[in-house]
XYZ file of C-alpha atoms in Angstrom:
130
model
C -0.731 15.091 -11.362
C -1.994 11.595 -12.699
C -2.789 10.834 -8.841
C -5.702 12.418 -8.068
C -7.508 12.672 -4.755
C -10.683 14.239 -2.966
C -11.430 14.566 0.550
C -14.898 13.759 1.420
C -17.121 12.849 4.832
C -15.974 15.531 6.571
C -12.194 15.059 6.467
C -12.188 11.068 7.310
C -12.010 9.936 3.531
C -9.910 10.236 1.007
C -11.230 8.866 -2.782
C -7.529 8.742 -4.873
C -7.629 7.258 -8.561
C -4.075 6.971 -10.217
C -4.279 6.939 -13.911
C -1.991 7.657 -16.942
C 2.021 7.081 -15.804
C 3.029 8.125 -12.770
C 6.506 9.091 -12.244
C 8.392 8.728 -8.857
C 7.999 12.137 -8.668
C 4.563 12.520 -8.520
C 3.774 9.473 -6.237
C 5.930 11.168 -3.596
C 4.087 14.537 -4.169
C 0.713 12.507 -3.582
C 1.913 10.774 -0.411
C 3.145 13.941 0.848
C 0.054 16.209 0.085
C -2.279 13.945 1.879
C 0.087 13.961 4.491
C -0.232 17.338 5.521
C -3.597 18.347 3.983
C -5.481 20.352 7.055
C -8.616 19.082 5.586
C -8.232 15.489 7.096
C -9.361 14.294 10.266
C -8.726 11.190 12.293
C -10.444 8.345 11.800
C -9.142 8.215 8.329
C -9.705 5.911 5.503
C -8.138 5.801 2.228
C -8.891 4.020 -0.945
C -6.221 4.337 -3.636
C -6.852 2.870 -7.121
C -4.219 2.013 -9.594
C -5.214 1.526 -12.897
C -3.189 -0.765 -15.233
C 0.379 0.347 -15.685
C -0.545 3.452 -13.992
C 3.260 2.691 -11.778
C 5.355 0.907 -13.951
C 7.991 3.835 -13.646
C 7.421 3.615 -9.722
C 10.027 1.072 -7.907
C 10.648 0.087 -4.546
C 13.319 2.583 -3.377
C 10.469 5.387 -4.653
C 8.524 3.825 -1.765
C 11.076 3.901 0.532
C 11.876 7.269 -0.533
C 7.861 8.088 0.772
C 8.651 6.806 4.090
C 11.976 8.979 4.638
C 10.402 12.100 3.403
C 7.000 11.547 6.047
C 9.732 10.950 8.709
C 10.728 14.450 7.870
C 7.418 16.298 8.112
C 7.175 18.648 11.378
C 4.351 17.154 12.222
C 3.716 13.277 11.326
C 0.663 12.590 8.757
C -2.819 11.019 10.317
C -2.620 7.771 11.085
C -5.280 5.473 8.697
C -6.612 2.787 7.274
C -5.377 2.309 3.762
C -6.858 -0.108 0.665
C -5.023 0.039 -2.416
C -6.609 -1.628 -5.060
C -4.758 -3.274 -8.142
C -5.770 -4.910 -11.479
C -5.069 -8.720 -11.326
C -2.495 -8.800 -14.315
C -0.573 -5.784 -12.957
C 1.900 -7.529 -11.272
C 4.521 -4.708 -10.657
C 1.385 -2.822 -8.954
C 0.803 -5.711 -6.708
C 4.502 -6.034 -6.148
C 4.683 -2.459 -5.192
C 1.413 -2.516 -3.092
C 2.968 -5.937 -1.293
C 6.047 -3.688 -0.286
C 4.390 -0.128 0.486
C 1.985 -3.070 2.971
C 5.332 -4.039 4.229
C 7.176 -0.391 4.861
C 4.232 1.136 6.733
C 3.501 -2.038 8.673
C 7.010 -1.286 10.163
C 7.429 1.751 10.276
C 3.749 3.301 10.886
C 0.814 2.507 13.412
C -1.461 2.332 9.823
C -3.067 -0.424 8.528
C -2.746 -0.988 4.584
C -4.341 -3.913 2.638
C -4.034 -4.930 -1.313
C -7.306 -5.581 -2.954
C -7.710 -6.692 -6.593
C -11.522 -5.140 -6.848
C -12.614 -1.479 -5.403
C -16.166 -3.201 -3.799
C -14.498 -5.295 -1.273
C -11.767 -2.625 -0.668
C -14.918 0.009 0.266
C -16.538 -2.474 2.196
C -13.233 -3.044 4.258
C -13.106 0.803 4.452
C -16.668 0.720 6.060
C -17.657 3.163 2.999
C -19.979 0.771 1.750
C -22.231 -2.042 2.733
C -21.920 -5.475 1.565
């Protein structure tokens, strides 16, 4: 899977890095593994990098696809805090980031903000100090 993710601090971090292309495909599988991964615990942060190009197969009905498929989960996933970090020049990735911001701002008690540089996006995370 060219999303890849650890769980670290006891459950209230997740560390995901998505390289190479991802397909729609494996974006949902992502979203829905760390949904219902018994190794999280609330409070939980998230900090999900997308390297350059890394989801120009992704579009927005992939993301909307994400939200149905949660909906359907017995139990629903952890509520968090999310950063999402995008190159700059990757303008599809920031216009999917804007609209995956947008989606769980309706539809989900979780916060998610776009950052162009991992530092600031762990400092708003609390995972590291400024």
């Amino acid at each position: 899977m060219p999303i890849k993710y650890s769980v670290s601090d006891d459950g209230h971090f997740i560390n995901a890095v998505a390289s190479g292309l991802v397909t729609a495909q494996e974006f949902i599988e992502y979203e829905l593994a760390h949904a219902v991964d018994k190794r999280i615990r609330t409070p939980l942060y998230e900090l999900l990098v997308i390297e350059p190009g890394a989801f120009r197969q992704i579009a927005t009905e992939d993301i909307s696809r994400v939200i149905e498929q949660r909906m359907d989960l017995p139990e629903p996933p952890v509520t968090h805090h999310c950063a999402i970090v995008v190159a700059e020049s990757d303008y599809h990735a920031w216009d999917l980031a804007k609209f995956y911001e947008g989606m769980f701002r309706l539809h989900y008690p979780e916060v998610v903000i776009v950052f162009a540089d991992p530092v600031t996006a762990r400092i708003w995370l609390g995972m590291e100090k400024d």
